[in-house]
PDB file of N, CA and C in Angstrom:
ATOM      1  N   GLY A   6     -35.720 -69.119  -6.792  1.00  0.00           N
ATOM      2  CA  GLY A   6     -35.523 -68.060  -6.559  1.00  0.00           C
ATOM      3  C   GLY A   6     -34.499 -66.933  -7.044  1.00  0.00           C
ATOM      4  N   GLN A   7     -33.850 -66.106  -6.685  1.00  0.00           N
ATOM      5  CA  GLN A   7     -33.300 -65.313  -7.264  1.00  0.00           C
ATOM      6  C   GLN A   7     -31.407 -65.596  -7.489  1.00  0.00           C
ATOM      7  N   PHE A   8     -31.183 -66.127  -8.039  1.00  0.00           N
ATOM      8  CA  PHE A   8     -29.931 -66.345  -7.787  1.00  0.00           C
ATOM      9  C   PHE A   8     -29.157 -65.699  -8.435  1.00  0.00           C
ATOM     10  N   HIS A   9     -29.514 -65.106  -9.602  1.00  0.00           N
ATOM     11  CA  HIS A   9     -28.583 -63.774  -9.913  1.00  0.00           C
ATOM     12  C   HIS A   9     -28.051 -62.674  -9.334  1.00  0.00           C
ATOM     13  N   VAL A  10     -29.028 -62.736  -7.926  1.00  0.00           N
ATOM     14  CA  VAL A  10     -28.427 -61.637  -7.207  1.00  0.00           C
ATOM     15  C   VAL A  10     -27.101 -61.895  -6.142  1.00  0.00           C
ATOM     16  N   ILE A  11     -27.179 -63.206  -6.269  1.00  0.00           N
ATOM     17  CA  ILE A  11     -25.905 -63.499  -5.497  1.00  0.00           C
ATOM     18  C   ILE A  11     -24.239 -62.705  -6.146  1.00  0.00           C
ATOM     19  N   SER A  12     -24.327 -63.155  -7.753  1.00  0.00           N
ATOM     20  CA  SER A  12     -23.411 -62.061  -8.185  1.00  0.00           C
ATOM     21  C   SER A  12     -22.934 -60.952  -8.167  1.00  0.00           C
ATOM     22  N   TRP A  13     -24.060 -60.424  -7.516  1.00  0.00           N
ATOM     23  CA  TRP A  13     -23.716 -59.033  -7.462  1.00  0.00           C
ATOM     24  C   TRP A  13     -23.373 -58.796  -5.989  1.00  0.00           C
ATOM     25  N   ILE A  14     -24.324 -59.816  -5.018  1.00  0.00           N
ATOM     26  CA  ILE A  14     -23.498 -59.512  -3.528  1.00  0.00           C
ATOM     27  C   ILE A  14     -21.863 -60.084  -3.723  1.00  0.00           C
ATOM     28  N   LEU A  15     -21.768 -61.063  -4.094  1.00  0.00           N
ATOM     29  CA  LEU A  15     -19.943 -61.244  -4.311  1.00  0.00           C
ATOM     30  C   LEU A  15     -19.442 -60.079  -4.752  1.00  0.00           C
ATOM     31  N   THR A  16     -19.601 -59.431  -5.890  1.00  0.00           N
ATOM     32  CA  THR A  16     -18.852 -58.648  -6.444  1.00  0.00           C
ATOM     33  C   THR A  16     -19.081 -57.545  -5.340  1.00  0.00           C
ATOM     34  N   ILE A  17     -19.754 -56.728  -4.944  1.00  0.00           N
ATOM     35  CA  ILE A  17     -20.179 -55.809  -3.938  1.00  0.00           C
ATOM     36  C   ILE A  17     -19.170 -56.151  -2.631  1.00  0.00           C
ATOM     37  N   TRP A  18     -18.997 -57.700  -2.132  1.00  0.00           N
ATOM     38  CA  TRP A  18     -18.182 -57.775  -0.874  1.00  0.00           C
ATOM     39  C   TRP A  18     -16.435 -57.884  -1.873  1.00  0.00           C
ATOM     40  N   LEU A  19     -16.215 -58.557  -2.590  1.00  0.00           N
ATOM     41  CA  LEU A  19     -15.295 -58.383  -3.205  1.00  0.00           C
ATOM     42  C   LEU A  19     -14.713 -57.316  -3.626  1.00  0.00           C
ATOM     43  N   SER A  20     -15.324 -56.229  -4.210  1.00  0.00           N
ATOM     44  CA  SER A  20     -14.810 -54.537  -4.338  1.00  0.00           C
ATOM     45  C   SER A  20     -14.338 -53.667  -2.897  1.00  0.00           C
ATOM     46  N   GLY A  21     -15.586 -53.914  -2.317  1.00  0.00           N
ATOM     47  CA  GLY A  21     -15.861 -53.374  -1.109  1.00  0.00           C
ATOM     48  C   GLY A  21     -14.598 -53.639   0.112  1.00  0.00           C
ATOM     49  N   SER A  22     -14.203 -55.219   0.041  1.00  0.00           N
ATOM     50  CA  SER A  22     -13.190 -55.801   0.499  1.00  0.00           C
ATOM     51  C   SER A  22     -11.556 -55.046   0.004  1.00  0.00           C
ATOM     52  N   PHE A  23     -11.899 -55.362  -1.406  1.00  0.00           N
ATOM     53  CA  PHE A  23     -10.829 -54.580  -2.088  1.00  0.00           C
ATOM     54  C   PHE A  23     -10.596 -53.159  -1.193  1.00  0.00           C
ATOM     55  N   LEU A  24     -11.197 -52.320  -1.411  1.00  0.00           N
ATOM     56  CA  LEU A  24     -11.218 -50.878  -1.480  1.00  0.00           C
ATOM     57  C   LEU A  24     -11.217 -50.678   0.269  1.00  0.00           C
ATOM     58  N   ILE A  25     -11.498 -51.547   1.363  1.00  0.00           N
ATOM     59  CA  ILE A  25     -10.957 -51.170   3.000  1.00  0.00           C
ATOM     60  C   ILE A  25      -9.635 -52.145   2.976  1.00  0.00           C
ATOM     61  N   PHE A  26      -9.258 -52.825   1.832  1.00  0.00           N
ATOM     62  CA  PHE A  26      -7.820 -53.726   1.966  1.00  0.00           C
ATOM     63  C   PHE A  26      -7.166 -52.166   1.662  1.00  0.00           C
ATOM     64  N   VAL A  27      -7.102 -51.478   0.253  1.00  0.00           N
ATOM     65  CA  VAL A  27      -6.160 -50.647   0.040  1.00  0.00           C
ATOM     66  C   VAL A  27      -6.097 -49.552   0.748  1.00  0.00           C
ATOM     67  N   LEU A  28      -7.003 -48.915   1.761  1.00  0.00           N
ATOM     68  CA  LEU A  28      -7.532 -48.208   2.509  1.00  0.00           C
ATOM     69  C   LEU A  28      -6.444 -47.913   3.952  1.00  0.00           C
ATOM     70  N   THR A  29      -6.427 -49.678   4.272  1.00  0.00           N
ATOM     71  CA  THR A  29      -5.447 -50.391   5.251  1.00  0.00           C
ATOM     72  C   THR A  29      -4.477 -49.825   4.729  1.00  0.00           C
ATOM     73  N   ARG A  30      -3.986 -50.535   3.503  1.00  0.00           N
ATOM     74  CA  ARG A  30      -2.563 -50.367   3.195  1.00  0.00           C
ATOM     75  C   ARG A  30      -1.738 -48.919   3.166  1.00  0.00           C
ATOM     76  N   VAL A  31      -3.155 -47.996   2.717  1.00  0.00           N
ATOM     77  CA  VAL A  31      -2.640 -46.603   2.429  1.00  0.00           C
ATOM     78  C   VAL A  31      -1.801 -45.588   4.206  1.00  0.00           C
ATOM     79  N   LEU A  32      -3.074 -46.849   4.838  1.00  0.00           N
ATOM     80  CA  LEU A  32      -2.649 -46.135   6.370  1.00  0.00           C
ATOM     81  C   LEU A  32      -1.331 -46.759   7.322  1.00  0.00           C
ATOM     82  N   GLY A  33      -0.646 -47.837   6.507  1.00  0.00           N
ATOM     83  CA  GLY A  33       0.477 -47.978   6.744  1.00  0.00           C
ATOM     84  C   GLY A  33       0.609 -49.577   7.607  1.00  0.00           C
ATOM     85  N   ALA A  34      -0.634 -50.500   7.190  1.00  0.00           N
ATOM     86  CA  ALA A  34      -0.646 -51.732   7.896  1.00  0.00           C
ATOM     87  C   ALA A  34      -0.496 -52.896   7.032  1.00  0.00           C
ATOM     88  N   GLU A  35      -0.007 -53.792   7.582  1.00  0.00           N
ATOM     89  CA  GLU A  35       0.725 -54.982   6.940  1.00  0.00           C
ATOM     90  C   GLU A  35      -0.372 -56.014   6.807  1.00  0.00           C
ATOM     91  N   VAL A  36      -1.631 -55.825   6.188  1.00  0.00           N
ATOM     92  CA  VAL A  36      -2.683 -56.504   6.270  1.00  0.00           C
ATOM     93  C   VAL A  36      -2.949 -57.412   4.393  1.00  0.00           C
ATOM     94  N   SER A  37      -3.296 -58.182   4.838  1.00  0.00           N
ATOM     95  CA  SER A  37      -3.336 -59.220   3.149  1.00  0.00           C
ATOM     96  C   SER A  37      -4.947 -59.188   3.039  1.00  0.00           C
ATOM     97  N   TYR A  38      -5.055 -59.458   1.848  1.00  0.00           N
ATOM     98  CA  TYR A  38      -6.599 -59.169   1.165  1.00  0.00           C
ATOM     99  C   TYR A  38      -7.299 -60.347   1.516  1.00  0.00           C
ATOM    100  N   GLY A  39      -6.870 -61.571   1.995  1.00  0.00           N
ATOM    101  CA  GLY A  39      -7.350 -62.133   2.750  1.00  0.00           C
ATOM    102  C   GLY A  39      -7.901 -61.794   3.978  1.00  0.00           C
ATOM    103  N   GLN A  40      -7.446 -61.378   4.586  1.00  0.00           N
ATOM    104  CA  GLN A  40      -7.854 -61.028   6.172  1.00  0.00           C
ATOM    105  C   GLN A  40      -8.686 -60.126   6.016  1.00  0.00           C
ATOM    106  N   THR A  41      -8.563 -59.185   4.892  1.00  0.00           N
ATOM    107  CA  THR A  41      -9.917 -58.340   4.719  1.00  0.00           C
ATOM    108  C   THR A  41     -10.890 -58.650   4.319  1.00  0.00           C
ATOM    109  N   LEU A  42     -11.021 -59.657   3.785  1.00  0.00           N
ATOM    110  CA  LEU A  42     -12.094 -60.709   3.051  1.00  0.00           C
ATOM    111  C   LEU A  42     -12.394 -61.137   4.561  1.00  0.00           C
ATOM    112  N   GLY A  43     -12.237 -61.572   5.198  1.00  0.00           N
ATOM    113  CA  GLY A  43     -12.726 -62.333   6.414  1.00  0.00           C
ATOM    114  C   GLY A  43     -12.992 -61.876   7.568  1.00  0.00           C
ATOM    115  N   ILE A  44     -12.621 -60.584   7.748  1.00  0.00           N
ATOM    116  CA  ILE A  44     -13.170 -59.540   8.464  1.00  0.00           C
ATOM    117  C   ILE A  44     -14.187 -59.345   8.067  1.00  0.00           C
ATOM    118  N   ILE A  45     -14.517 -58.556   7.066  1.00  0.00           N
ATOM    119  CA  ILE A  45     -15.595 -58.374   6.313  1.00  0.00           C
ATOM    120  C   ILE A  45     -16.667 -59.256   5.900  1.00  0.00           C
ATOM    121  N   GLY A  46     -16.248 -60.274   5.437  1.00  0.00           N
ATOM    122  CA  GLY A  46     -17.704 -61.697   5.741  1.00  0.00           C
ATOM    123  C   GLY A  46     -18.099 -61.891   6.829  1.00  0.00           C
ATOM    124  N   TYR A  47     -17.045 -61.846   7.948  1.00  0.00           N
ATOM    125  CA  TYR A  47     -17.421 -62.337   9.370  1.00  0.00           C
ATOM    126  C   TYR A  47     -18.480 -61.193  10.249  1.00  0.00           C
ATOM    127  N   SER A  48     -17.903 -59.881   9.814  1.00  0.00           N
ATOM    128  CA  SER A  48     -19.254 -58.950  10.332  1.00  0.00           C
ATOM    129  C   SER A  48     -20.128 -59.040   9.767  1.00  0.00           C
ATOM    130  N   VAL A  49     -20.686 -59.510   8.461  1.00  0.00           N
ATOM    131  CA  VAL A  49     -22.015 -59.611   7.795  1.00  0.00           C
ATOM    132  C   VAL A  49     -23.180 -60.316   8.562  1.00  0.00           C
ATOM    133  N   ILE A  50     -22.708 -61.245   9.326  1.00  0.00           N
ATOM    134  CA  ILE A  50     -23.404 -62.173  10.336  1.00  0.00           C
ATOM    135  C   ILE A  50     -24.415 -61.576  10.967  1.00  0.00           C
ATOM    136  N   PRO A  51     -24.151 -60.395  11.991  1.00  0.00           N
ATOM    137  CA  PRO A  51     -25.031 -60.091  12.765  1.00  0.00           C
ATOM    138  C   PRO A  51     -25.914 -59.406  11.836  1.00  0.00           C
ATOM    139  N   LEU A  52     -26.120 -58.582  10.861  1.00  0.00           N
ATOM    140  CA  LEU A  52     -26.286 -58.230   9.616  1.00  0.00           C
ATOM    141  C   LEU A  52     -27.815 -58.976   9.091  1.00  0.00           C
ATOM    142  N   ILE A  53     -27.153 -60.221   8.703  1.00  0.00           N
ATOM    143  CA  ILE A  53     -27.913 -61.597   8.420  1.00  0.00           C
ATOM    144  C   ILE A  53     -29.326 -61.795   9.916  1.00  0.00           C
ATOM    145  N   ILE A  54     -28.433 -61.649  10.644  1.00  0.00           N
ATOM    146  CA  ILE A  54     -29.491 -62.145  11.675  1.00  0.00           C
ATOM    147  C   ILE A  54     -30.690 -60.960  11.509  1.00  0.00           C
ATOM    148  N   ALA A  55     -29.965 -59.867  11.729  1.00  0.00           N
ATOM    149  CA  ALA A  55     -31.275 -58.784  11.782  1.00  0.00           C
ATOM    150  C   ALA A  55     -31.696 -58.841  10.690  1.00  0.00           C
ATOM    151  N   VAL A  56     -32.035 -59.103   9.891  1.00  0.00           N
ATOM    152  CA  VAL A  56     -32.762 -58.879   8.516  1.00  0.00           C
ATOM    153  C   VAL A  56     -33.490 -60.207   8.901  1.00  0.00           C
ATOM    154  N   SER A  57     -33.518 -61.532   9.532  1.00  0.00           N
ATOM    155  CA  SER A  57     -33.956 -62.518   9.387  1.00  0.00           C
ATOM    156  C   SER A  57     -34.925 -62.007  10.631  1.00  0.00           C
ATOM    157  N   VAL A  58     -34.554 -61.358  11.589  1.00  0.00           N
ATOM    158  CA  VAL A  58     -35.901 -60.710  12.761  1.00  0.00           C
ATOM    159  C   VAL A  58     -36.924 -59.407  12.566  1.00  0.00           C
ATOM    160  N   LEU A  59     -36.106 -58.701  11.565  1.00  0.00           N
ATOM    161  CA  LEU A  59     -36.954 -57.855  10.876  1.00  0.00           C
ATOM    162  C   LEU A  59     -38.301 -57.667  10.482  1.00  0.00           C
ATOM    163  N   PRO A  60     -38.800 -58.601   9.953  1.00  0.00           N
ATOM    164  CA  PRO A  60     -39.808 -58.998   9.209  1.00  0.00           C
ATOM    165  C   PRO A  60     -40.922 -59.076  10.828  1.00  0.00           C
ATOM    166  N   VAL A  61     -40.501 -59.783  11.624  1.00  0.00           N
ATOM    167  CA  VAL A  61     -41.242 -60.268  12.788  1.00  0.00           C
ATOM    168  C   VAL A  61     -41.488 -59.260  13.711  1.00  0.00           C
ATOM    169  N   LEU A  62     -40.344 -57.833  13.654  1.00  0.00           N
ATOM    170  CA  LEU A  62     -40.764 -56.439  14.285  1.00  0.00           C
ATOM    171  C   LEU A  62     -41.227 -55.916  13.402  1.00  0.00           C
ATOM    172  N   GLY A  63     -41.543 -55.735  12.282  1.00  0.00           N
ATOM    173  CA  GLY A  63     -42.048 -54.520  11.514  1.00  0.00           C
ATOM    174  C   GLY A  63     -42.674 -53.607  11.971  1.00  0.00           C
ATOM    175  N   SER A  64     -43.848 -54.574  12.353  1.00  0.00           N
ATOM    176  CA  SER A  64     -45.003 -54.403  12.741  1.00  0.00           C
ATOM    177  C   SER A  64     -44.995 -52.806  14.644  1.00  0.00           C
ATOM    178  N   ILE A  65     -43.749 -52.615  15.079  1.00  0.00           N
ATOM    179  CA  ILE A  65     -43.844 -52.048  16.164  1.00  0.00           C
ATOM    180  C   ILE A  65     -42.458 -51.313  15.505  1.00  0.00           C
ATOM    181  N   PRO A  66     -42.587 -49.885  15.688  1.00  0.00           N
ATOM    182  CA  PRO A  66     -41.651 -49.114  14.555  1.00  0.00           C
ATOM    183  C   PRO A  66     -40.499 -48.844  15.636  1.00  0.00           C
ATOM    184  N   ILE A  67     -40.709 -48.662  16.919  1.00  0.00           N
ATOM    185  CA  ILE A  67     -39.499 -48.383  17.897  1.00  0.00           C
ATOM    186  C   ILE A  67     -38.231 -49.732  17.932  1.00  0.00           C
ATOM    187  N   LEU A  68     -39.101 -51.159  17.851  1.00  0.00           N
ATOM    188  CA  LEU A  68     -38.245 -52.461  18.081  1.00  0.00           C
ATOM    189  C   LEU A  68     -37.527 -52.071  16.813  1.00  0.00           C
ATOM    190  N   ASN A  69     -38.048 -51.640  15.772  1.00  0.00           N
ATOM    191  CA  ASN A  69     -37.648 -51.923  14.420  1.00  0.00           C
ATOM    192  C   ASN A  69     -36.401 -50.716  14.491  1.00  0.00           C
ATOM    193  N   ILE A  70     -36.529 -49.621  14.673  1.00  0.00           N
ATOM    194  CA  ILE A  70     -35.149 -49.113  14.797  1.00  0.00           C
ATOM    195  C   ILE A  70     -34.859 -49.371  15.941  1.00  0.00           C
ATOM    196  N   PHE A  71     -34.840 -49.499  16.938  1.00  0.00           N
ATOM    197  CA  PHE A  71     -34.020 -50.300  17.859  1.00  0.00           C
ATOM    198  C   PHE A  71     -33.068 -51.507  17.263  1.00  0.00           C
ATOM    199  N   THR A  72     -33.437 -52.311  16.746  1.00  0.00           N
ATOM    200  CA  THR A  72     -32.924 -53.210  16.014  1.00  0.00           C
ATOM    201  C   THR A  72     -31.649 -52.937  14.869  1.00  0.00           C
ATOM    202  N   LYS A  73     -32.467 -52.202  14.271  1.00  0.00           N
ATOM    203  CA  LYS A  73     -31.258 -51.552  13.027  1.00  0.00           C
ATOM    204  C   LYS A  73     -30.062 -51.239  13.669  1.00  0.00           C
ATOM    205  N   VAL A  74     -30.047 -49.820  14.649  1.00  0.00           N
ATOM    206  CA  VAL A  74     -29.000 -49.034  15.255  1.00  0.00           C
ATOM    207  C   VAL A  74     -28.145 -50.100  16.583  1.00  0.00           C
ATOM    208  N   TYR A  75     -28.761 -51.123  16.831  1.00  0.00           N
ATOM    209  CA  TYR A  75     -28.004 -52.284  17.663  1.00  0.00           C
ATOM    210  C   TYR A  75     -27.092 -52.817  17.042  1.00  0.00           C
ATOM    211  N   ASN A  76     -27.730 -53.526  15.532  1.00  0.00           N
ATOM    212  CA  ASN A  76     -26.770 -54.716  14.920  1.00  0.00           C
ATOM    213  C   ASN A  76     -26.156 -53.729  14.524  1.00  0.00           C
ATOM    214  N   CYS A  77     -26.261 -52.583  13.797  1.00  0.00           N
ATOM    215  CA  CYS A  77     -25.144 -51.326  13.168  1.00  0.00           C
ATOM    216  C   CYS A  77     -23.705 -51.561  14.034  1.00  0.00           C
ATOM    217  N   LEU A  78     -24.394 -51.108  15.623  1.00  0.00           N
ATOM    218  CA  LEU A  78     -23.145 -50.881  16.585  1.00  0.00           C
ATOM    219  C   LEU A  78     -22.426 -52.249  16.678  1.00  0.00           C
ATOM    220  N   ILE A  79     -23.109 -53.234  16.558  1.00  0.00           N
ATOM    221  CA  ILE A  79     -22.583 -54.459  16.821  1.00  0.00           C
ATOM    222  C   ILE A  79     -21.811 -54.859  15.758  1.00  0.00           C
ATOM    223  N   VAL A  80     -21.818 -54.470  14.517  1.00  0.00           N
ATOM    224  CA  VAL A  80     -20.634 -54.757  13.413  1.00  0.00           C
ATOM    225  C   VAL A  80     -19.779 -53.749  13.320  1.00  0.00           C
ATOM    226  N   CYS A  81     -20.261 -52.701  13.540  1.00  0.00           N
ATOM    227  CA  CYS A  81     -19.110 -51.684  13.710  1.00  0.00           C
ATOM    228  C   CYS A  81     -18.024 -52.115  15.036  1.00  0.00           C
ATOM    229  N   ASP A  82     -18.567 -52.811  16.472  1.00  0.00           N
ATOM    230  CA  ASP A  82     -17.473 -52.884  16.965  1.00  0.00           C
ATOM    231  C   ASP A  82     -16.483 -54.279  16.698  1.00  0.00           C
ATOM    232  N   PHE A  83     -17.647 -55.643  16.122  1.00  0.00           N
ATOM    233  CA  PHE A  83     -17.165 -56.649  15.618  1.00  0.00           C
ATOM    234  C   PHE A  83     -16.072 -56.326  14.933  1.00  0.00           C
ATOM    235  N   CYS A  84     -16.265 -55.424  13.766  1.00  0.00           N
ATOM    236  CA  CYS A  84     -15.183 -55.381  12.873  1.00  0.00           C
ATOM    237  C   CYS A  84     -14.267 -54.338  13.047  1.00  0.00           C
ATOM    238  N   LEU A  85     -14.242 -54.163  14.197  1.00  0.00           N
ATOM    239  CA  LEU A  85     -12.904 -53.007  14.834  1.00  0.00           C
ATOM    240  C   LEU A  85     -12.246 -53.770  15.617  1.00  0.00           C
ATOM    241  N   SER A  86     -12.963 -54.897  16.699  1.00  0.00           N
ATOM    242  CA  SER A  86     -12.197 -55.721  17.326  1.00  0.00           C
ATOM    243  C   SER A  86     -11.228 -56.606  16.613  1.00  0.00           C
ATOM    244  N   LEU A  87     -12.032 -57.757  14.905  1.00  0.00           N
ATOM    245  CA  LEU A  87     -11.107 -58.571  14.329  1.00  0.00           C
ATOM    246  C   LEU A  87      -9.945 -57.493  13.670  1.00  0.00           C
ATOM    247  N   SER A  88     -10.148 -56.227  13.665  1.00  0.00           N
ATOM    248  CA  SER A  88      -9.367 -55.871  12.795  1.00  0.00           C
ATOM    249  C   SER A  88      -7.971 -55.446  13.741  1.00  0.00           C
ATOM    250  N   LEU A  89      -8.335 -55.318  15.205  1.00  0.00           N
ATOM    251  CA  LEU A  89      -7.263 -55.102  15.757  1.00  0.00           C
ATOM    252  C   LEU A  89      -6.695 -56.346  16.101  1.00  0.00           C
ATOM    253  N   LEU A  90      -7.489 -57.377  16.657  1.00  0.00           N
ATOM    254  CA  LEU A  90      -6.856 -58.969  16.211  1.00  0.00           C
ATOM    255  C   LEU A  90      -5.601 -58.903  15.287  1.00  0.00           C
ATOM    256  N   SER A  91      -6.253 -58.522  13.962  1.00  0.00           N
ATOM    257  CA  SER A  91      -4.985 -58.890  12.809  1.00  0.00           C
ATOM    258  C   SER A  91      -3.897 -58.045  12.805  1.00  0.00           C
ATOM    259  N   LEU A  92      -4.335 -56.709  13.336  1.00  0.00           N
ATOM    260  CA  LEU A  92      -3.261 -55.812  13.388  1.00  0.00           C
ATOM    261  C   LEU A  92      -2.073 -55.919  14.435  1.00  0.00           C
ATOM    262  N   SER A  93      -1.036 -55.355  13.943  1.00  0.00           N
ATOM    263  CA  SER A  93      -0.313 -55.707  15.334  1.00  0.00           C
ATOM    264  C   SER A  93      -0.041 -54.040  16.026  1.00  0.00           C
ATOM    265  N   LEU A  94       0.175 -53.684  17.376  1.00  0.00           N
ATOM    266  CA  LEU A  94       0.192 -52.268  17.855  1.00  0.00           C
ATOM    267  C   LEU A  94       1.189 -51.326  17.508  1.00  0.00           C
ATOM    268  N   SER A  95       2.200 -51.927  16.424  1.00  0.00           N
ATOM    269  CA  SER A  95       3.019 -50.761  15.707  1.00  0.00           C
ATOM    270  C   SER A  95       2.597 -50.233  14.667  1.00  0.00           C
ATOM    271  N   LEU A  96       1.323 -50.286  14.137  1.00  0.00           N
ATOM    272  CA  LEU A  96       0.971 -49.575  12.644  1.00  0.00           C
ATOM    273  C   LEU A  96       0.335 -48.266  13.230  1.00  0.00           C
ATOM    274  N   SER A  97       0.161 -48.098  12.056  1.00  0.00           N
ATOM    275  CA  SER A  97      -0.254 -46.481  12.052  1.00  0.00           C
ATOM    276  C   SER A  97      -1.819 -46.651  13.061  1.00  0.00           C
ATOM    277  N   PRO A  98      -2.359 -45.534  14.178  1.00  0.00           N
ATOM    278  CA  PRO A  98      -3.115 -45.321  14.536  1.00  0.00           C
ATOM    279  C   PRO A  98      -4.953 -45.337  14.272  1.00  0.00           C
ATOM    280  N   LEU A  99      -4.667 -45.150  12.832  1.00  0.00           N
ATOM    281  CA  LEU A  99      -5.599 -44.730  12.018  1.00  0.00           C
ATOM    282  C   LEU A  99      -5.618 -46.000  11.157  1.00  0.00           C
ATOM    283  N   SER A 100      -5.163 -47.256  11.274  1.00  0.00           N
ATOM    284  CA  SER A 100      -5.641 -48.355  10.312  1.00  0.00           C
ATOM    285  C   SER A 100      -6.939 -49.067  10.595  1.00  0.00           C
ATOM    286  N   PRO A 101      -7.119 -49.406  11.746  1.00  0.00           N
ATOM    287  CA  PRO A 101      -8.393 -50.417  12.358  1.00  0.00           C
ATOM    288  C   PRO A 101      -9.379 -48.967  11.754  1.00  0.00           C
ATOM    289  N   TYR A 102      -9.621 -47.343  12.202  1.00  0.00           N
ATOM    290  CA  TYR A 102     -10.827 -47.084  11.480  1.00  0.00           C
ATOM    291  C   TYR A 102     -11.145 -46.870  10.486  1.00  0.00           C
ATOM    292  N   SER A 103     -10.331 -47.673   9.553  1.00  0.00           N
ATOM    293  CA  SER A 103     -10.844 -47.799   7.915  1.00  0.00           C
ATOM    294  C   SER A 103     -11.915 -49.154   7.694  1.00  0.00           C
ATOM    295  N   ALA A 104     -12.004 -49.939   8.853  1.00  0.00           N
ATOM    296  CA  ALA A 104     -13.126 -50.839   8.707  1.00  0.00           C
ATOM    297  C   ALA A 104     -14.419 -50.254   8.802  1.00  0.00           C
ATOM    298  N   LEU A 105     -13.963 -48.766   9.543  1.00  0.00           N
ATOM    299  CA  LEU A 105     -15.465 -48.067   9.894  1.00  0.00           C
ATOM    300  C   LEU A 105     -16.068 -47.351   8.398  1.00  0.00           C
ATOM    301  N   ILE A 106     -15.576 -47.487   7.441  1.00  0.00           N
ATOM    302  CA  ILE A 106     -15.940 -46.847   6.159  1.00  0.00           C
ATOM    303  C   ILE A 106     -17.284 -46.757   5.782  1.00  0.00           C
ATOM    304  N   PRO A 107     -17.597 -48.735   4.820  1.00  0.00           N
ATOM    305  CA  PRO A 107     -18.667 -49.009   4.716  1.00  0.00           C
ATOM    306  C   PRO A 107     -20.006 -48.627   5.478  1.00  0.00           C
ATOM    307  N   LEU A 108     -20.009 -48.026   6.394  1.00  0.00           N
ATOM    308  CA  LEU A 108     -20.595 -48.255   7.737  1.00  0.00           C
ATOM    309  C   LEU A 108     -21.372 -46.877   7.639  1.00  0.00           C
ATOM    310  N   LEU A 109     -20.325 -45.922   7.174  1.00  0.00           N
ATOM    311  CA  LEU A 109     -20.513 -44.229   7.267  1.00  0.00           C
ATOM    312  C   LEU A 109     -21.736 -44.167   6.626  1.00  0.00           C
TER     313      LEU A 109
END
């Protein structure tokens, strides 16, 4: 297979999580880098499911678009809910929204 792709995936995951970690800390949250890695990592699970389903639904354009939009919304909701669970209520109200930046 294409095992050389794994290093690129890990690099993007680690550097993207670091960017989200820095943005969250700037917005006033007391979050660790490990929490950020976990939130971003678990948020990728619905995307993996979508990528495995899309070849089957590729022949029907409306289902293809619906699957992409639905999974993007699921990932946003999942990432936001994990962020809210890991952050306390006394933090800046903008800190959970930093989790949505990679999806924009």
